[in-house]
């Protein structure tokens, strides 16, 4: 990497505000807020609205959309002439 053109990359704590879940990772983001982590060190704190602990896809509460049923319903309603115009 070229020196001097990349932002600093270091440890940051992300907190999911909706689930109350926090995790330590590395990022180029920084923040004025800080938090003392389990290891006794203080890290920048970034609040996020959603993470894998609160997203419906990862928690198993996602709904499956029946797209095939929608297509069939459309074809029944408006018909299909079978040819291209």
XYZ file of C-alpha atoms in Angstrom:
85
model
C 0.000 0.000 0.000
C 1.101 3.536 -0.654
C 1.999 5.347 2.549
C -0.032 8.396 3.579
C -3.123 7.924 1.377
C -5.138 5.448 3.459
C -7.175 6.271 6.571
C -6.019 4.756 9.874
C -7.224 1.180 10.333
C -7.660 0.024 13.904
C -9.878 -1.599 16.523
C -13.432 -0.229 16.890
C -16.435 -1.390 18.933
C -19.775 -1.542 17.104
C -22.993 -1.493 19.174
C -26.343 -2.637 17.764
C -28.778 -0.226 19.422
C -31.853 -2.396 18.799
C -30.397 -5.670 20.147
C -27.936 -4.340 22.720
C -25.175 -6.417 21.117
C -21.581 -5.156 20.910
C -18.597 -6.539 19.066
C -14.972 -5.545 18.610
C -13.526 -5.497 15.112
C -11.173 -3.415 12.985
C -12.336 -0.546 10.800
C -11.342 2.779 9.272
C -14.300 4.459 11.034
C -13.695 6.526 14.122
C -15.894 8.250 16.669
C -15.787 10.787 19.464
C -17.631 8.278 21.683
C -15.516 5.676 23.438
C -16.200 2.562 25.473
C -14.087 0.448 27.779
C -13.987 -3.095 26.395
C -13.691 -6.392 28.301
C -9.903 -6.390 27.922
C -9.640 -3.086 29.828
C -8.728 -0.987 26.781
C -10.768 1.969 25.541
C -11.932 1.913 21.903
C -14.012 4.198 19.673
C -17.731 3.293 19.772
C -19.908 3.256 16.635
C -23.686 2.845 17.075
C -25.477 0.946 14.300
C -29.210 0.471 13.751
C -29.032 -3.173 12.694
C -26.569 -6.065 12.822
C -26.636 -9.832 12.449
C -28.229 -10.052 15.917
C -31.264 -7.977 14.928
C -31.620 -8.418 11.133
C -34.604 -10.652 10.202
C -32.562 -12.690 7.712
C -30.060 -13.781 10.356
C -32.549 -14.151 13.222
C -34.845 -16.453 11.218
C -37.867 -14.149 11.291
C -37.697 -13.216 7.592
C -40.811 -13.745 5.498
C -40.627 -15.615 2.195
C -42.261 -13.764 -0.685
C -44.192 -16.000 -3.080
C -43.101 -14.488 -6.389
C -44.308 -17.491 -8.425
C -47.826 -17.044 -7.045
C -47.763 -13.381 -8.012
C -46.799 -14.185 -11.611
C -49.521 -16.822 -11.890
C -52.078 -14.442 -10.441
C -51.023 -11.750 -12.943
C -51.324 -14.169 -15.865
C -54.762 -15.318 -14.702
C -55.966 -11.749 -14.327
C -54.592 -10.278 -17.551
C -54.174 -13.413 -19.638
C -51.257 -14.359 -21.810
C -51.538 -14.238 -25.564
C -48.550 -16.547 -26.098
C -46.951 -14.376 -28.788
C -44.669 -11.425 -28.764
C -45.673 -8.166 -30.342
